[in-house]
Amino acid sequence: MGNAVATPPAGPNSLPVSADRRGSASKEPSRQHFTVSQLAICNGGVDGKRPIYISIKSEVYDVSSSRELYGPSGKYAALAGKDITRALALGKLDDAKELSTLELSDLTPEHFQTLDEWLTKFQGDEHKYTNVGRLVDSDMCLTIEELLLFNGVDNPRETILVGIDSVVYDVTMNGSEFYGPGGMYGDFAGRDASKALACMSLEEEALDNPSVDDLTPEQRKTLDDWIKRFEGKYAIVGKLTGKK
């Protein structure tokens, strides 16, 4: 990585767009963030007029085209509007307990292999279920040490979080190409990037000491500009505590 962060471009959703996606963004289906309660509403409805969404590893799919399976009278009606990751991995699709938790830390590599096989089916030609967004938490409270796990690699859902000025953003859906492994700002994943962004620096020192107490007025303005851009593009999922 270099030593300086690129200046935030002007305009909405200001983070840079990779070359292979320029000119094609308008053709991609609109995606959004869902909380657990928002996902629950998308269960088909008793009148059959609502869409039917389910989540696997936090990726949300529209399965409305298989309403005979996931609708109110379908074989898999209990899955509608839920994150079914754990239930799929354990082969317990009719277990209400497994459908009511997002916990994945105790799953084995074999369980995750099963999940990957299911994802291949959902994304393949057989079903062509549209990915309509991503499931996010909405009330996280993390220390800097806990944040480190959310780097897109070291957590089961491959979630990427970035902390800025005590606020935690989920950048997985719209920012994985920048903040994911190998991305331009990959070192920011799972870190408090406050000082790095304020000082336009990619130096490890800025990430190791993210305090913004000593920022100059110009650096504070730069950080505020980044915050506005993050708020316009990424989901706020919680607070960062125990800042250095």
JSON list of N, CA and C in Angstrom, two decimals, residues 180-242:
[
{"chain": "A", "resi": 180, "resn": "GLY", "atom": "N", "xyz": [-12.02, -4.96, 1.53]},
{"chain": "A", "resi": 180, "resn": "GLY", "atom": "CA", "xyz": [-11.81, -6.39, 1.68]},
{"chain": "A", "resi": 180, "resn": "GLY", "atom": "C", "xyz": [-10.36, -6.77, 1.45]},
{"chain": "A", "resi": 181, "resn": "PRO", "atom": "N", "xyz": [-10.04, -8.06, 1.61]},
{"chain": "A", "resi": 181, "resn": "PRO", "atom": "CA", "xyz": [-8.67, -8.53, 1.41]},
{"chain": "A", "resi": 181, "resn": "PRO", "atom": "C", "xyz": [-8.13, -8.13, 0.04]},
{"chain": "A", "resi": 182, "resn": "GLY", "atom": "N", "xyz": [-6.98, -7.49, 0.03]},
{"chain": "A", "resi": 182, "resn": "GLY", "atom": "CA", "xyz": [-6.37, -7.06, -1.23]},
{"chain": "A", "resi": 182, "resn": "GLY", "atom": "C", "xyz": [-6.89, -5.74, -1.75]},
{"chain": "A", "resi": 183, "resn": "GLY", "atom": "N", "xyz": [-7.86, -5.14, -1.05]},
{"chain": "A", "resi": 183, "resn": "GLY", "atom": "CA", "xyz": [-8.43, -3.88, -1.49]},
{"chain": "A", "resi": 183, "resn": "GLY", "atom": "C", "xyz": [-7.52, -2.70, -1.22]},
{"chain": "A", "resi": 184, "resn": "MET", "atom": "N", "xyz": [-7.79, -1.59, -1.89]},
{"chain": "A", "resi": 184, "resn": "MET", "atom": "CA", "xyz": [-6.98, -0.38, -1.74]},
{"chain": "A", "resi": 184, "resn": "MET", "atom": "C", "xyz": [-6.86, 0.05, -0.28]},
{"chain": "A", "resi": 185, "resn": "TYR", "atom": "N", "xyz": [-7.98, -0.08, 0.47]},
{"chain": "A", "resi": 185, "resn": "TYR", "atom": "CA", "xyz": [-7.99, 0.31, 1.87]},
{"chain": "A", "resi": 185, "resn": "TYR", "atom": "C", "xyz": [-8.19, -0.91, 2.77]},
{"chain": "A", "resi": 186, "resn": "GLY", "atom": "N", "xyz": [-7.67, -2.05, 2.33]},
{"chain": "A", "resi": 186, "resn": "GLY", "atom": "CA", "xyz": [-7.85, -3.29, 3.08]},
{"chain": "A", "resi": 186, "resn": "GLY", "atom": "C", "xyz": [-7.32, -3.24, 4.50]},
{"chain": "A", "resi": 187, "resn": "ASP", "atom": "N", "xyz": [-6.31, -2.41, 4.74]},
{"chain": "A", "resi": 187, "resn": "ASP", "atom": "CA", "xyz": [-5.76, -2.30, 6.09]},
{"chain": "A", "resi": 187, "resn": "ASP", "atom": "C", "xyz": [-6.73, -1.64, 7.06]},
{"chain": "A", "resi": 188, "resn": "PHE", "atom": "N", "xyz": [-7.77, -0.97, 6.54]},
{"chain": "A", "resi": 188, "resn": "PHE", "atom": "CA", "xyz": [-8.76, -0.32, 7.40]},
{"chain": "A", "resi": 188, "resn": "PHE", "atom": "C", "xyz": [-9.80, -1.30, 7.93]},
{"chain": "A", "resi": 189, "resn": "ALA", "atom": "N", "xyz": [-9.90, -2.48, 7.32]},
{"chain": "A", "resi": 189, "resn": "ALA", "atom": "CA", "xyz": [-10.90, -3.46, 7.71]},
{"chain": "A", "resi": 189, "resn": "ALA", "atom": "C", "xyz": [-10.68, -3.93, 9.14]},
{"chain": "A", "resi": 190, "resn": "GLY", "atom": "N", "xyz": [-11.72, -3.84, 9.95]},
{"chain": "A", "resi": 190, "resn": "GLY", "atom": "CA", "xyz": [-11.62, -4.24, 11.34]},
{"chain": "A", "resi": 190, "resn": "GLY", "atom": "C", "xyz": [-10.80, -3.28, 12.20]},
{"chain": "A", "resi": 191, "resn": "ARG", "atom": "N", "xyz": [-10.64, -2.07, 11.72]},
{"chain": "A", "resi": 191, "resn": "ARG", "atom": "CA", "xyz": [-9.82, -1.10, 12.46]},
{"chain": "A", "resi": 191, "resn": "ARG", "atom": "C", "xyz": [-10.57, 0.21, 12.67]},
{"chain": "A", "resi": 192, "resn": "ASP", "atom": "N", "xyz": [-10.08, 1.01, 13.61]},
{"chain": "A", "resi": 192, "resn": "ASP", "atom": "CA", "xyz": [-10.55, 2.37, 13.79]},
{"chain": "A", "resi": 192, "resn": "ASP", "atom": "C", "xyz": [-9.73, 3.23, 12.84]},
{"chain": "A", "resi": 193, "resn": "ALA", "atom": "N", "xyz": [-10.35, 3.70, 11.77]},
{"chain": "A", "resi": 193, "resn": "ALA", "atom": "CA", "xyz": [-9.64, 4.44, 10.72]},
{"chain": "A", "resi": 193, "resn": "ALA", "atom": "C", "xyz": [-9.74, 5.95, 10.89]},
{"chain": "A", "resi": 194, "resn": "SER", "atom": "N", "xyz": [-10.16, 6.41, 12.05]},
{"chain": "A", "resi": 194, "resn": "SER", "atom": "CA", "xyz": [-10.40, 7.84, 12.27]},
{"chain": "A", "resi": 194, "resn": "SER", "atom": "C", "xyz": [-9.19, 8.70, 11.91]},
{"chain": "A", "resi": 195, "resn": "LYS", "atom": "N", "xyz": [-8.07, 8.42, 12.54]},
{"chain": "A", "resi": 195, "resn": "LYS", "atom": "CA", "xyz": [-6.89, 9.26, 12.33]},
{"chain": "A", "resi": 195, "resn": "LYS", "atom": "C", "xyz": [-6.32, 9.07, 10.93]},
{"chain": "A", "resi": 196, "resn": "ALA", "atom": "N", "xyz": [-6.35, 7.84, 10.44]},
{"chain": "A", "resi": 196, "resn": "ALA", "atom": "CA", "xyz": [-5.83, 7.57, 9.11]},
{"chain": "A", "resi": 196, "resn": "ALA", "atom": "C", "xyz": [-6.57, 8.38, 8.05]},
{"chain": "A", "resi": 197, "resn": "LEU", "atom": "N", "xyz": [-7.89, 8.44, 8.17]},
{"chain": "A", "resi": 197, "resn": "LEU", "atom": "CA", "xyz": [-8.68, 9.21, 7.20]},
{"chain": "A", "resi": 197, "resn": "LEU", "atom": "C", "xyz": [-8.49, 10.71, 7.40]},
{"chain": "A", "resi": 198, "resn": "ALA", "atom": "N", "xyz": [-8.45, 11.14, 8.65]},
{"chain": "A", "resi": 198, "resn": "ALA", "atom": "CA", "xyz": [-8.29, 12.56, 8.94]},
{"chain": "A", "resi": 198, "resn": "ALA", "atom": "C", "xyz": [-6.96, 13.09, 8.41]},
{"chain": "A", "resi": 199, "resn": "CYS", "atom": "N", "xyz": [-5.92, 12.26, 8.52]},
{"chain": "A", "resi": 199, "resn": "CYS", "atom": "CA", "xyz": [-4.57, 12.67, 8.10]},
{"chain": "A", "resi": 199, "resn": "CYS", "atom": "C", "xyz": [-4.24, 12.21, 6.69]},
{"chain": "A", "resi": 200, "resn": "MET", "atom": "N", "xyz": [-5.23, 11.57, 6.02]},
{"chain": "A", "resi": 200, "resn": "MET", "atom": "CA", "xyz": [-5.02, 11.06, 4.66]},
{"chain": "A", "resi": 200, "resn": "MET", "atom": "C", "xyz": [-3.78, 10.16, 4.61]},
{"chain": "A", "resi": 201, "resn": "SER", "atom": "N", "xyz": [-3.71, 9.23, 5.55]},
{"chain": "A", "resi": 201, "resn": "SER", "atom": "CA", "xyz": [-2.53, 8.39, 5.69]},
{"chain": "A", "resi": 201, "resn": "SER", "atom": "C", "xyz": [-2.88, 6.91, 5.70]},
{"chain": "A", "resi": 202, "resn": "LEU", "atom": "N", "xyz": [-2.03, 6.11, 5.09]},
{"chain": "A", "resi": 202, "resn": "LEU", "atom": "CA", "xyz": [-2.17, 4.66, 5.13]},
{"chain": "A", "resi": 202, "resn": "LEU", "atom": "C", "xyz": [-1.08, 4.03, 6.01]},
{"chain": "A", "resi": 203, "resn": "GLU", "atom": "N", "xyz": [-0.39, 4.87, 6.77]},
{"chain": "A", "resi": 203, "resn": "GLU", "atom": "CA", "xyz": [0.65, 4.36, 7.65]},
{"chain": "A", "resi": 203, "resn": "GLU", "atom": "C", "xyz": [0.04, 3.59, 8.82]},
{"chain": "A", "resi": 204, "resn": "GLU", "atom": "N", "xyz": [0.68, 2.50, 9.20]},
{"chain": "A", "resi": 204, "resn": "GLU", "atom": "CA", "xyz": [0.20, 1.67, 10.30]},
{"chain": "A", "resi": 204, "resn": "GLU", "atom": "C", "xyz": [0.11, 2.46, 11.60]},
{"chain": "A", "resi": 205, "resn": "GLU", "atom": "N", "xyz": [0.98, 3.43, 11.76]},
{"chain": "A", "resi": 205, "resn": "GLU", "atom": "CA", "xyz": [1.00, 4.23, 12.99]},
{"chain": "A", "resi": 205, "resn": "GLU", "atom": "C", "xyz": [-0.34, 4.93, 13.22]},
{"chain": "A", "resi": 206, "resn": "ALA", "atom": "N", "xyz": [-0.97, 5.39, 12.14]},
{"chain": "A", "resi": 206, "resn": "ALA", "atom": "CA", "xyz": [-2.25, 6.08, 12.27]},
{"chain": "A", "resi": 206, "resn": "ALA", "atom": "C", "xyz": [-3.35, 5.13, 12.70]},
{"chain": "A", "resi": 207, "resn": "LEU", "atom": "N", "xyz": [-3.24, 3.85, 12.32]},
{"chain": "A", "resi": 207, "resn": "LEU", "atom": "CA", "xyz": [-4.23, 2.86, 12.72]},
{"chain": "A", "resi": 207, "resn": "LEU", "atom": "C", "xyz": [-3.97, 2.35, 14.13]},
{"chain": "A", "resi": 208, "resn": "ASP", "atom": "N", "xyz": [-2.71, 2.31, 14.52]},
{"chain": "A", "resi": 208, "resn": "ASP", "atom": "CA", "xyz": [-2.36, 1.86, 15.87]},
{"chain": "A", "resi": 208, "resn": "ASP", "atom": "C", "xyz": [-2.71, 2.91, 16.92]},
{"chain": "A", "resi": 209, "resn": "ASN", "atom": "N", "xyz": [-2.72, 4.17, 16.52]},
{"chain": "A", "resi": 209, "resn": "ASN", "atom": "CA", "xyz": [-3.04, 5.26, 17.44]},
{"chain": "A", "resi": 209, "resn": "ASN", "atom": "C", "xyz": [-4.13, 6.14, 16.82]},
{"chain": "A", "resi": 210, "resn": "PRO", "atom": "N", "xyz": [-5.39, 5.67, 16.86]},
{"chain": "A", "resi": 210, "resn": "PRO", "atom": "CA", "xyz": [-6.47, 6.34, 16.12]},
{"chain": "A", "resi": 210, "resn": "PRO", "atom": "C", "xyz": [-7.09, 7.56, 16.80]},
{"chain": "A", "resi": 211, "resn": "SER", "atom": "N", "xyz": [-6.54, 8.00, 17.93]},
{"chain": "A", "resi": 211, "resn": "SER", "atom": "CA", "xyz": [-7.12, 9.13, 18.65]},
{"chain": "A", "resi": 211, "resn": "SER", "atom": "C", "xyz": [-7.20, 10.36, 17.75]},
{"chain": "A", "resi": 212, "resn": "VAL", "atom": "N", "xyz": [-8.32, 11.08, 17.84]},
{"chain": "A", "resi": 212, "resn": "VAL", "atom": "CA", "xyz": [-8.50, 12.29, 17.04]},
{"chain": "A", "resi": 212, "resn": "VAL", "atom": "C", "xyz": [-8.45, 13.54, 17.90]},
{"chain": "A", "resi": 213, "resn": "ASP", "atom": "N", "xyz": [-7.98, 13.40, 19.12]},
{"chain": "A", "resi": 213, "resn": "ASP", "atom": "CA", "xyz": [-7.95, 14.54, 20.05]},
{"chain": "A", "resi": 213, "resn": "ASP", "atom": "C", "xyz": [-6.99, 15.64, 19.61]},
{"chain": "A", "resi": 214, "resn": "ASP", "atom": "N", "xyz": [-5.96, 15.27, 18.84]},
{"chain": "A", "resi": 214, "resn": "ASP", "atom": "CA", "xyz": [-4.95, 16.26, 18.46]},
{"chain": "A", "resi": 214, "resn": "ASP", "atom": "C", "xyz": [-5.04, 16.69, 17.00]},
{"chain": "A", "resi": 215, "resn": "LEU", "atom": "N", "xyz": [-6.21, 16.51, 16.38]},
{"chain": "A", "resi": 215, "resn": "LEU", "atom": "CA", "xyz": [-6.36, 16.89, 14.98]},
{"chain": "A", "resi": 215, "resn": "LEU", "atom": "C", "xyz": [-6.35, 18.41, 14.82]},
{"chain": "A", "resi": 216, "resn": "THR", "atom": "N", "xyz": [-5.81, 18.85, 13.70]},
{"chain": "A", "resi": 216, "resn": "THR", "atom": "CA", "xyz": [-5.88, 20.27, 13.36]},
{"chain": "A", "resi": 216, "resn": "THR", "atom": "C", "xyz": [-7.28, 20.54, 12.80]},
{"chain": "A", "resi": 217, "resn": "PRO", "atom": "N", "xyz": [-7.71, 21.80, 12.73]},
{"chain": "A", "resi": 217, "resn": "PRO", "atom": "CA", "xyz": [-9.02, 22.11, 12.15]},
{"chain": "A", "resi": 217, "resn": "PRO", "atom": "C", "xyz": [-9.17, 21.56, 10.73]},
{"chain": "A", "resi": 218, "resn": "GLU", "atom": "N", "xyz": [-8.11, 21.61, 9.94]},
{"chain": "A", "resi": 218, "resn": "GLU", "atom": "CA", "xyz": [-8.18, 21.10, 8.58]},
{"chain": "A", "resi": 218, "resn": "GLU", "atom": "C", "xyz": [-8.37, 19.58, 8.58]},
{"chain": "A", "resi": 219, "resn": "GLN", "atom": "N", "xyz": [-7.66, 18.89, 9.46]},
{"chain": "A", "resi": 219, "resn": "GLN", "atom": "CA", "xyz": [-7.79, 17.44, 9.55]},
{"chain": "A", "resi": 219, "resn": "GLN", "atom": "C", "xyz": [-9.18, 17.05, 10.05]},
{"chain": "A", "resi": 220, "resn": "ARG", "atom": "N", "xyz": [-9.72, 17.83, 10.99]},
{"chain": "A", "resi": 220, "resn": "ARG", "atom": "CA", "xyz": [-11.07, 17.56, 11.49]},
{"chain": "A", "resi": 220, "resn": "ARG", "atom": "C", "xyz": [-12.10, 17.69, 10.37]},
{"chain": "A", "resi": 221, "resn": "LYS", "atom": "N", "xyz": [-11.92, 18.70, 9.52]},
{"chain": "A", "resi": 221, "resn": "LYS", "atom": "CA", "xyz": [-12.83, 18.89, 8.40]},
{"chain": "A", "resi": 221, "resn": "LYS", "atom": "C", "xyz": [-12.73, 17.72, 7.42]},
{"chain": "A", "resi": 222, "resn": "THR", "atom": "N", "xyz": [-11.51, 17.27, 7.17]},
{"chain": "A", "resi": 222, "resn": "THR", "atom": "CA", "xyz": [-11.31, 16.12, 6.29]},
{"chain": "A", "resi": 222, "resn": "THR", "atom": "C", "xyz": [-12.03, 14.89, 6.84]},
{"chain": "A", "resi": 223, "resn": "LEU", "atom": "N", "xyz": [-11.91, 14.67, 8.15]},
{"chain": "A", "resi": 223, "resn": "LEU", "atom": "CA", "xyz": [-12.57, 13.53, 8.77]},
{"chain": "A", "resi": 223, "resn": "LEU", "atom": "C", "xyz": [-14.09, 13.67, 8.67]},
{"chain": "A", "resi": 224, "resn": "ASP", "atom": "N", "xyz": [-14.60, 14.87, 8.90]},
{"chain": "A", "resi": 224, "resn": "ASP", "atom": "CA", "xyz": [-16.04, 15.09, 8.81]},
{"chain": "A", "resi": 224, "resn": "ASP", "atom": "C", "xyz": [-16.55, 14.83, 7.39]},
{"chain": "A", "resi": 225, "resn": "ASP", "atom": "N", "xyz": [-15.74, 15.17, 6.39]},
{"chain": "A", "resi": 225, "resn": "ASP", "atom": "CA", "xyz": [-16.12, 14.90, 5.00]},
{"chain": "A", "resi": 225, "resn": "ASP", "atom": "C", "xyz": [-16.22, 13.39, 4.76]},
{"chain": "A", "resi": 226, "resn": "TRP", "atom": "N", "xyz": [-15.27, 12.64, 5.29]},
{"chain": "A", "resi": 226, "resn": "TRP", "atom": "CA", "xyz": [-15.31, 11.19, 5.16]},
{"chain": "A", "resi": 226, "resn": "TRP", "atom": "C", "xyz": [-16.53, 10.61, 5.87]},
{"chain": "A", "resi": 227, "resn": "ILE", "atom": "N", "xyz": [-16.84, 11.14, 7.05]},
{"chain": "A", "resi": 227, "resn": "ILE", "atom": "CA", "xyz": [-17.99, 10.65, 7.81]},
{"chain": "A", "resi": 227, "resn": "ILE", "atom": "C", "xyz": [-19.28, 10.84, 7.01]},
{"chain": "A", "resi": 228, "resn": "LYS", "atom": "N", "xyz": [-19.44, 11.99, 6.37]},
{"chain": "A", "resi": 228, "resn": "LYS", "atom": "CA", "xyz": [-20.63, 12.24, 5.56]},
{"chain": "A", "resi": 228, "resn": "LYS", "atom": "C", "xyz": [-20.74, 11.23, 4.43]},
{"chain": "A", "resi": 229, "resn": "ARG", "atom": "N", "xyz": [-19.62, 10.90, 3.84]},
{"chain": "A", "resi": 229, "resn": "ARG", "atom": "CA", "xyz": [-19.63, 9.95, 2.73]},
{"chain": "A", "resi": 229, "resn": "ARG", "atom": "C", "xyz": [-19.94, 8.53, 3.22]},
{"chain": "A", "resi": 230, "resn": "PHE", "atom": "N", "xyz": [-19.41, 8.17, 4.37]},
{"chain": "A", "resi": 230, "resn": "PHE", "atom": "CA", "xyz": [-19.72, 6.86, 4.93]},
{"chain": "A", "resi": 230, "resn": "PHE", "atom": "C", "xyz": [-21.19, 6.76, 5.30]},
{"chain": "A", "resi": 231, "resn": "GLU", "atom": "N", "xyz": [-21.74, 7.82, 5.88]},
{"chain": "A", "resi": 231, "resn": "GLU", "atom": "CA", "xyz": [-23.15, 7.82, 6.28]},
{"chain": "A", "resi": 231, "resn": "GLU", "atom": "C", "xyz": [-24.06, 7.70, 5.06]},
{"chain": "A", "resi": 232, "resn": "GLY", "atom": "N", "xyz": [-23.61, 8.18, 3.91]},
{"chain": "A", "resi": 232, "resn": "GLY", "atom": "CA", "xyz": [-24.43, 8.12, 2.71]},
{"chain": "A", "resi": 232, "resn": "GLY", "atom": "C", "xyz": [-24.34, 6.80, 1.97]},
{"chain": "A", "resi": 233, "resn": "LYS", "atom": "N", "xyz": [-23.38, 5.96, 2.36]},
{"chain": "A", "resi": 233, "resn": "LYS", "atom": "CA", "xyz": [-23.16, 4.73, 1.60]},
{"chain": "A", "resi": 233, "resn": "LYS", "atom": "C", "xyz": [-23.23, 3.45, 2.41]},
{"chain": "A", "resi": 234, "resn": "TYR", "atom": "N", "xyz": [-22.86, 3.52, 3.69]},
{"chain": "A", "resi": 234, "resn": "TYR", "atom": "CA", "xyz": [-22.75, 2.32, 4.50]},
{"chain": "A", "resi": 234, "resn": "TYR", "atom": "C", "xyz": [-23.70, 2.33, 5.69]},
{"chain": "A", "resi": 235, "resn": "ALA", "atom": "N", "xyz": [-23.96, 1.14, 6.22]},
{"chain": "A", "resi": 235, "resn": "ALA", "atom": "CA", "xyz": [-24.87, 1.01, 7.36]},
{"chain": "A", "resi": 235, "resn": "ALA", "atom": "C", "xyz": [-24.13, 1.26, 8.67]},
{"chain": "A", "resi": 236, "resn": "ILE", "atom": "N", "xyz": [-24.73, 2.07, 9.53]},
{"chain": "A", "resi": 236, "resn": "ILE", "atom": "CA", "xyz": [-24.20, 2.26, 10.88]},
{"chain": "A", "resi": 236, "resn": "ILE", "atom": "C", "xyz": [-24.71, 1.10, 11.73]},
{"chain": "A", "resi": 237, "resn": "VAL", "atom": "N", "xyz": [-23.79, 0.34, 12.32]},
{"chain": "A", "resi": 237, "resn": "VAL", "atom": "CA", "xyz": [-24.21, -0.86, 13.04]},
{"chain": "A", "resi": 237, "resn": "VAL", "atom": "C", "xyz": [-23.89, -0.83, 14.53]},
{"chain": "A", "resi": 238, "resn": "GLY", "atom": "N", "xyz": [-23.28, 0.25, 15.00]},
{"chain": "A", "resi": 238, "resn": "GLY", "atom": "CA", "xyz": [-23.02, 0.31, 16.43]},
{"chain": "A", "resi": 238, "resn": "GLY", "atom": "C", "xyz": [-22.00, 1.36, 16.82]},
{"chain": "A", "resi": 239, "resn": "LYS", "atom": "N", "xyz": [-21.48, 1.18, 18.02]},
{"chain": "A", "resi": 239, "resn": "LYS", "atom": "CA", "xyz": [-20.53, 2.13, 18.60]},
{"chain": "A", "resi": 239, "resn": "LYS", "atom": "C", "xyz": [-19.21, 1.44, 18.92]},
{"chain": "A", "resi": 240, "resn": "LEU", "atom": "N", "xyz": [-18.16, 2.24, 18.88]},
{"chain": "A", "resi": 240, "resn": "LEU", "atom": "CA", "xyz": [-16.83, 1.75, 19.24]},
{"chain": "A", "resi": 240, "resn": "LEU", "atom": "C", "xyz": [-16.49, 2.28, 20.62]},
{"chain": "A", "resi": 241, "resn": "THR", "atom": "N", "xyz": [-16.10, 1.39, 21.52]},
{"chain": "A", "resi": 241, "resn": "THR", "atom": "CA", "xyz": [-15.76, 1.79, 22.88]},
{"chain": "A", "resi": 241, "resn": "THR", "atom": "C", "xyz": [-14.30, 1.48, 23.16]},
{"chain": "A", "resi": 242, "resn": "GLY", "atom": "N", "xyz": [-13.80, 2.02, 24.25]},
{"chain": "A", "resi": 242, "resn": "GLY", "atom": "CA", "xyz": [-12.43, 1.73, 24.63]},
{"chain": "A", "resi": 242, "resn": "GLY", "atom": "C", "xyz": [-11.42, 2.25, 23.66]}
]
